[in-house]
GROMACS .gro file of C-alpha atoms in nm:
model
  239
    1UNK     CA    1 -14.113  -0.175  -5.386
    2UNK     CA    2 -14.200  -0.188  -5.753
    3UNK     CA    3 -14.130  -0.508  -5.943
    4UNK     CA    4 -13.969  -0.552  -6.286
    5UNK     CA    5 -13.802  -0.211  -6.278
    6UNK     CA    6 -13.545  -0.330  -6.530
    7UNK     CA    7 -13.820  -0.320  -6.790
    8UNK     CA    8 -13.886   0.048  -6.751
    9UNK     CA    9 -13.559   0.188  -6.617
   10UNK     CA   10 -13.458   0.322  -6.961
   11UNK     CA   11 -13.772   0.534  -6.957
   12UNK     CA   12 -13.651   0.755  -6.672
   13UNK     CA   13 -13.683   1.116  -6.774
   14UNK     CA   14 -13.741   1.454  -6.624
   15UNK     CA   15 -13.931   1.766  -6.723
   16UNK     CA   16 -14.015   2.098  -6.570
   17UNK     CA   17 -14.388   2.168  -6.564
   18UNK     CA   18 -14.500   2.525  -6.618
   19UNK     CA   19 -14.743   2.632  -6.348
   20UNK     CA   20 -15.038   2.868  -6.398
   21UNK     CA   21 -15.023   3.238  -6.327
   22UNK     CA   22 -15.172   3.173  -5.985
   23UNK     CA   23 -14.852   2.999  -5.879
   24UNK     CA   24 -14.621   3.276  -5.773
   25UNK     CA   25 -14.300   3.097  -5.688
   26UNK     CA   26 -14.068   2.889  -5.901
   27UNK     CA   27 -14.030   2.629  -5.626
   28UNK     CA   28 -14.389   2.521  -5.695
   29UNK     CA   29 -14.293   2.399  -6.039
   30UNK     CA   30 -14.350   2.027  -6.030
   31UNK     CA   31 -14.092   1.793  -6.177
   32UNK     CA   32 -14.211   1.450  -6.284
   33UNK     CA   33 -13.983   1.151  -6.339
   34UNK     CA   34 -14.167   0.900  -6.553
   35UNK     CA   35 -14.082   0.539  -6.485
   36UNK     CA   36 -13.916   0.589  -6.146
   37UNK     CA   37 -14.050   0.341  -5.890
   38UNK     CA   38 -14.172   0.439  -5.549
   39UNK     CA   39 -13.872   0.301  -5.366
   40UNK     CA   40 -13.945   0.436  -5.023
   41UNK     CA   41 -14.272   0.264  -4.936
   42UNK     CA   42 -14.627   0.388  -4.883
   43UNK     CA   43 -14.706   0.731  -4.748
   44UNK     CA   44 -15.024   0.748  -4.543
   45UNK     CA   45 -15.137   1.043  -4.338
   46UNK     CA   46 -15.416   1.237  -4.175
   47UNK     CA   47 -15.415   1.539  -4.405
   48UNK     CA   48 -15.251   1.592  -4.673
   49UNK     CA   49 -14.997   1.533  -6.240
   50UNK     CA   50 -14.817   1.345  -6.403
   51UNK     CA   51 -14.616   1.556  -6.651
   52UNK     CA   52 -14.520   1.469  -7.008
   53UNK     CA   53 -14.177   1.322  -7.077
   54UNK     CA   54 -13.960   1.561  -7.273
   55UNK     CA   55 -13.608   1.428  -7.237
   56UNK     CA   56 -13.405   1.111  -7.217
   57UNK     CA   57 -13.267   0.913  -6.925
   58UNK     CA   58 -13.105   1.111  -6.648
   59UNK     CA   59 -12.783   0.959  -6.514
   60UNK     CA   60 -12.830   1.098  -6.165
   61UNK     CA   61 -13.176   0.946  -6.135
   62UNK     CA   62 -13.049   0.610  -6.259
   63UNK     CA   63 -12.767   0.615  -6.004
   64UNK     CA   64 -13.016   0.692  -5.728
   65UNK     CA   65 -13.235   0.400  -5.828
   66UNK     CA   66 -12.939   0.166  -5.857
   67UNK     CA   67 -12.835   0.258  -5.505
   68UNK     CA   68 -13.183   0.234  -5.357
   69UNK     CA   69 -13.263  -0.100  -5.519
   70UNK     CA   70 -12.931  -0.258  -5.441
   71UNK     CA   71 -12.833  -0.311  -5.805
   72UNK     CA   72 -12.517  -0.111  -5.747
   73UNK     CA   73 -12.288  -0.115  -5.447
   74UNK     CA   74 -12.128   0.215  -5.531
   75UNK     CA   75 -12.222   0.497  -5.296
   76UNK     CA   76 -12.140   0.864  -5.309
   77UNK     CA   77 -11.893   0.949  -5.035
   78UNK     CA   78 -11.905   1.282  -4.850
   79UNK     CA   79 -11.605   1.412  -5.045
   80UNK     CA   80 -11.776   1.343  -5.377
   81UNK     CA   81 -12.024   1.572  -5.545
   82UNK     CA   82 -12.386   1.564  -5.437
   83UNK     CA   83 -12.485   1.875  -5.626
   84UNK     CA   84 -12.427   2.103  -5.330
   85UNK     CA   85 -12.130   2.259  -5.504
   86UNK     CA   86 -12.396   2.452  -5.695
   87UNK     CA   87 -12.525   2.615  -5.377
   88UNK     CA   88 -12.333   2.907  -5.222
   89UNK     CA   89 -12.228   2.843  -4.862
   90UNK     CA   90 -12.395   3.083  -4.618
   91UNK     CA   91 -12.204   3.230  -4.327
   92UNK     CA   92 -12.508   3.189  -4.099
   93UNK     CA   93 -12.577   2.825  -4.179
   94UNK     CA   94 -12.736   2.615  -3.900
   95UNK     CA   95 -12.516   2.453  -3.639
   96UNK     CA   96 -12.468   2.078  -3.649
   97UNK     CA   97 -12.635   2.026  -3.311
   98UNK     CA   98 -12.958   2.175  -3.445
   99UNK     CA   99 -12.955   1.953  -3.750
  100UNK     CA  100 -12.855   1.618  -3.600
  101UNK     CA  101 -12.896   1.655  -3.224
  102UNK     CA  102 -12.891   1.281  -3.152
  103UNK     CA  103 -12.634   1.163  -3.406
  104UNK     CA  104 -12.711   0.952  -3.711
  105UNK     CA  105 -12.851   0.600  -3.690
  106UNK     CA  106 -12.664   0.323  -3.868
  107UNK     CA  107 -12.496   0.321  -4.209
  108UNK     CA  108 -12.558   0.625  -4.424
  109UNK     CA  109 -12.638   0.651  -4.795
  110UNK     CA  110 -12.570   0.932  -5.040
  111UNK     CA  111 -12.680   1.007  -5.393
  112UNK     CA  112 -12.577   1.272  -5.646
  113UNK     CA  113 -12.824   1.556  -5.688
  114UNK     CA  114 -12.926   1.746  -5.998
  115UNK     CA  115 -13.082   2.092  -6.024
  116UNK     CA  116 -13.437   1.960  -5.999
  117UNK     CA  117 -13.360   1.771  -5.678
  118UNK     CA  118 -13.188   2.075  -5.527
  119UNK     CA  119 -13.486   2.294  -5.615
  120UNK     CA  120 -13.717   2.048  -5.444
  121UNK     CA  121 -13.492   2.037  -5.139
  122UNK     CA  122 -13.505   2.416  -5.123
  123UNK     CA  123 -13.886   2.403  -5.138
  124UNK     CA  124 -13.890   2.159  -4.845
  125UNK     CA  125 -13.656   2.379  -4.641
  126UNK     CA  126 -13.862   2.688  -4.713
  127UNK     CA  127 -14.178   2.505  -4.602
  128UNK     CA  128 -13.999   2.401  -4.284
  129UNK     CA  129 -13.930   2.766  -4.209
  130UNK     CA  130 -14.287   2.872  -4.283
  131UNK     CA  131 -14.446   2.597  -4.075
  132UNK     CA  132 -14.213   2.660  -3.783
  133UNK     CA  133 -14.049   2.318  -3.758
  134UNK     CA  134 -13.704   2.470  -3.788
  135UNK     CA  135 -13.378   2.315  -3.893
  136UNK     CA  136 -13.443   1.974  -3.737
  137UNK     CA  137 -13.781   1.951  -3.904
  138UNK     CA  138 -13.620   2.041  -4.236
  139UNK     CA  139 -13.369   1.756  -4.197
  140UNK     CA  140 -13.652   1.511  -4.125
  141UNK     CA  141 -13.843   1.638  -4.430
  142UNK     CA  142 -13.550   1.621  -4.669
  143UNK     CA  143 -13.447   1.276  -4.544
  144UNK     CA  144 -13.804   1.152  -4.584
  145UNK     CA  145 -13.822   1.277  -4.941
  146UNK     CA  146 -13.480   1.129  -5.021
  147UNK     CA  147 -13.619   0.791  -4.920
  148UNK     CA  148 -13.963   0.825  -5.074
  149UNK     CA  149 -13.880   0.983  -5.409
  150UNK     CA  150 -13.508   1.067  -5.413
  151UNK     CA  151 -13.619   1.432  -5.404
  152UNK     CA  152 -13.805   1.403  -5.734
  153UNK     CA  153 -14.160   1.536  -5.755
  154UNK     CA  154 -14.313   1.222  -5.903
  155UNK     CA  155 -14.637   1.224  -6.094
  156UNK     CA  156 -14.846   0.911  -6.140
  157UNK     CA  157 -14.632   0.630  -6.284
  158UNK     CA  158 -14.911   0.429  -6.438
  159UNK     CA  159 -14.883   0.055  -6.390
  160UNK     CA  160 -14.569   0.102  -6.182
  161UNK     CA  161 -14.723   0.344  -5.933
  162UNK     CA  162 -14.743   0.242  -5.569
  163UNK     CA  163 -15.119   0.260  -5.519
  164UNK     CA  164 -15.203   0.630  -5.567
  165UNK     CA  165 -14.884   0.769  -5.411
  166UNK     CA  166 -14.742   1.084  -5.574
  167UNK     CA  167 -14.513   1.377  -5.513
  168UNK     CA  168 -14.201   1.437  -5.307
  169UNK     CA  169 -14.334   1.244  -5.007
  170UNK     CA  170 -14.540   0.985  -5.195
  171UNK     CA  171 -14.857   1.104  -5.030
  172UNK     CA  172 -15.187   0.942  -5.125
  173UNK     CA  173 -15.509   1.124  -5.216
  174UNK     CA  174 -15.706   0.823  -5.093
  175UNK     CA  175 -15.551   0.867  -4.748
  176UNK     CA  176 -15.655   1.228  -4.715
  177UNK     CA  177 -15.336   1.410  -4.807
  178UNK     CA  178 -15.505   1.617  -5.077
  179UNK     CA  179 -15.576   1.598  -5.447
  180UNK     CA  180 -15.324   1.471  -5.700
  181UNK     CA  181 -15.261   1.829  -5.813
  182UNK     CA  182 -15.204   1.943  -5.456
  183UNK     CA  183 -14.962   1.671  -5.352
  184UNK     CA  184 -14.753   1.724  -5.664
  185UNK     CA  185 -14.707   2.088  -5.561
  186UNK     CA  186 -14.381   2.087  -5.359
  187UNK     CA  187 -14.494   2.369  -5.133
  188UNK     CA  188 -14.829   2.207  -5.052
  189UNK     CA  189 -14.689   1.858  -5.001
  190UNK     CA  190 -14.405   1.981  -4.782
  191UNK     CA  191 -14.635   2.187  -4.561
  192UNK     CA  192 -14.876   1.893  -4.536
  193UNK     CA  193 -14.589   1.673  -4.419
  194UNK     CA  194 -14.468   1.926  -4.163
  195UNK     CA  195 -14.816   2.000  -4.030
  196UNK     CA  196 -14.861   1.627  -3.974
  197UNK     CA  197 -14.517   1.609  -3.811
  198UNK     CA  198 -14.616   1.882  -3.565
  199UNK     CA  199 -14.898   1.658  -3.446
  200UNK     CA  200 -14.647   1.391  -3.343
  201UNK     CA  201 -14.587   1.438  -2.971
  202UNK     CA  202 -14.225   1.518  -2.892
  203UNK     CA  203 -14.112   1.479  -3.253
  204UNK     CA  204 -13.812   1.706  -3.192
  205UNK     CA  205 -13.664   1.451  -2.952
  206UNK     CA  206 -13.746   1.138  -3.150
  207UNK     CA  207 -13.497   0.954  -3.373
  208UNK     CA  208 -13.543   1.069  -3.731
  209UNK     CA  209 -13.674   0.736  -3.853
  210UNK     CA  210 -13.937   0.727  -3.576
  211UNK     CA  211 -14.058   1.080  -3.645
  212UNK     CA  212 -14.074   1.019  -4.021
  213UNK     CA  213 -14.241   0.680  -3.987
  214UNK     CA  214 -14.509   0.814  -3.754
  215UNK     CA  215 -14.615   1.050  -4.032
  216UNK     CA  216 -14.556   0.823  -4.331
  217UNK     CA  217 -14.662   0.480  -4.196
  218UNK     CA  218 -14.428   0.321  -4.447
  219UNK     CA  219 -14.381  -0.045  -4.528
  220UNK     CA  220 -14.010   0.024  -4.476
  221UNK     CA  221 -14.005   0.200  -4.137
  222UNK     CA  222 -13.629   0.190  -4.080
  223UNK     CA  223 -13.525   0.319  -4.422
  224UNK     CA  224 -13.540   0.690  -4.344
  225UNK     CA  225 -13.242   0.693  -4.106
  226UNK     CA  226 -12.989   0.622  -4.382
  227UNK     CA  227 -13.044   0.968  -4.534
  228UNK     CA  228 -13.001   1.178  -4.219
  229UNK     CA  229 -12.640   1.278  -4.285
  230UNK     CA  230 -12.697   1.388  -4.643
  231UNK     CA  231 -13.022   1.561  -4.547
  232UNK     CA  232 -12.836   1.757  -4.278
  233UNK     CA  233 -12.568   1.858  -4.531
  234UNK     CA  234 -12.836   1.978  -4.774
  235UNK     CA  235 -13.025   2.177  -4.511
  236UNK     CA  236 -12.704   2.334  -4.383
  237UNK     CA  237 -12.618   2.451  -4.734
  238UNK     CA  238 -12.958   2.582  -4.848
  239UNK     CA  239 -13.097   2.718  -4.520
   0.00000   0.00000   0.00000
């Protein structure tokens, strides 16, 4: 976990980054939050840019950091907004048993979501479909990103960066996940995560935190489980 975050917390900002003409889908647009610490731990894997700051502090991001760092005891309850009110409910949404087949592990956390976080969640879900990991894989992916980056596509944070970790899953170029440009592409980083997940034997039947940790090799191996409930809600809404 980053140190001295109180020194740079006011610098939290967000910006949409315009992609080149070769990028055909809006979900590839990378969103960078400057000054947000890597709160989830290190991401290391077998495979698998920073953007300029254009706006001021974002209240949703600050609340997420407060919750993750323990500086605030206030949590978002299921009845409160998490941004999913912006997403139309589908009649064919996945059944609960496909999303959380083994039940959640331990106390659950929730954070409010803004448009950028929802867009990134949608990119993760779409990658889950394309890589064939299905609804359960999507829940594992969204929960992992909630822990690693709070669903923000983080560029390099300078002195506050956790080694060379970047993107939604805090993947590291030095560990073979791809280039900095690649791992800050939500589609690429999500597919890299899911392709690594598919190499985990019996991942479908593992507890979420075990499946995620096997891919991420985090310094905080038990932190992923707390996001399973909110991740399942997100996937159910945007699937």
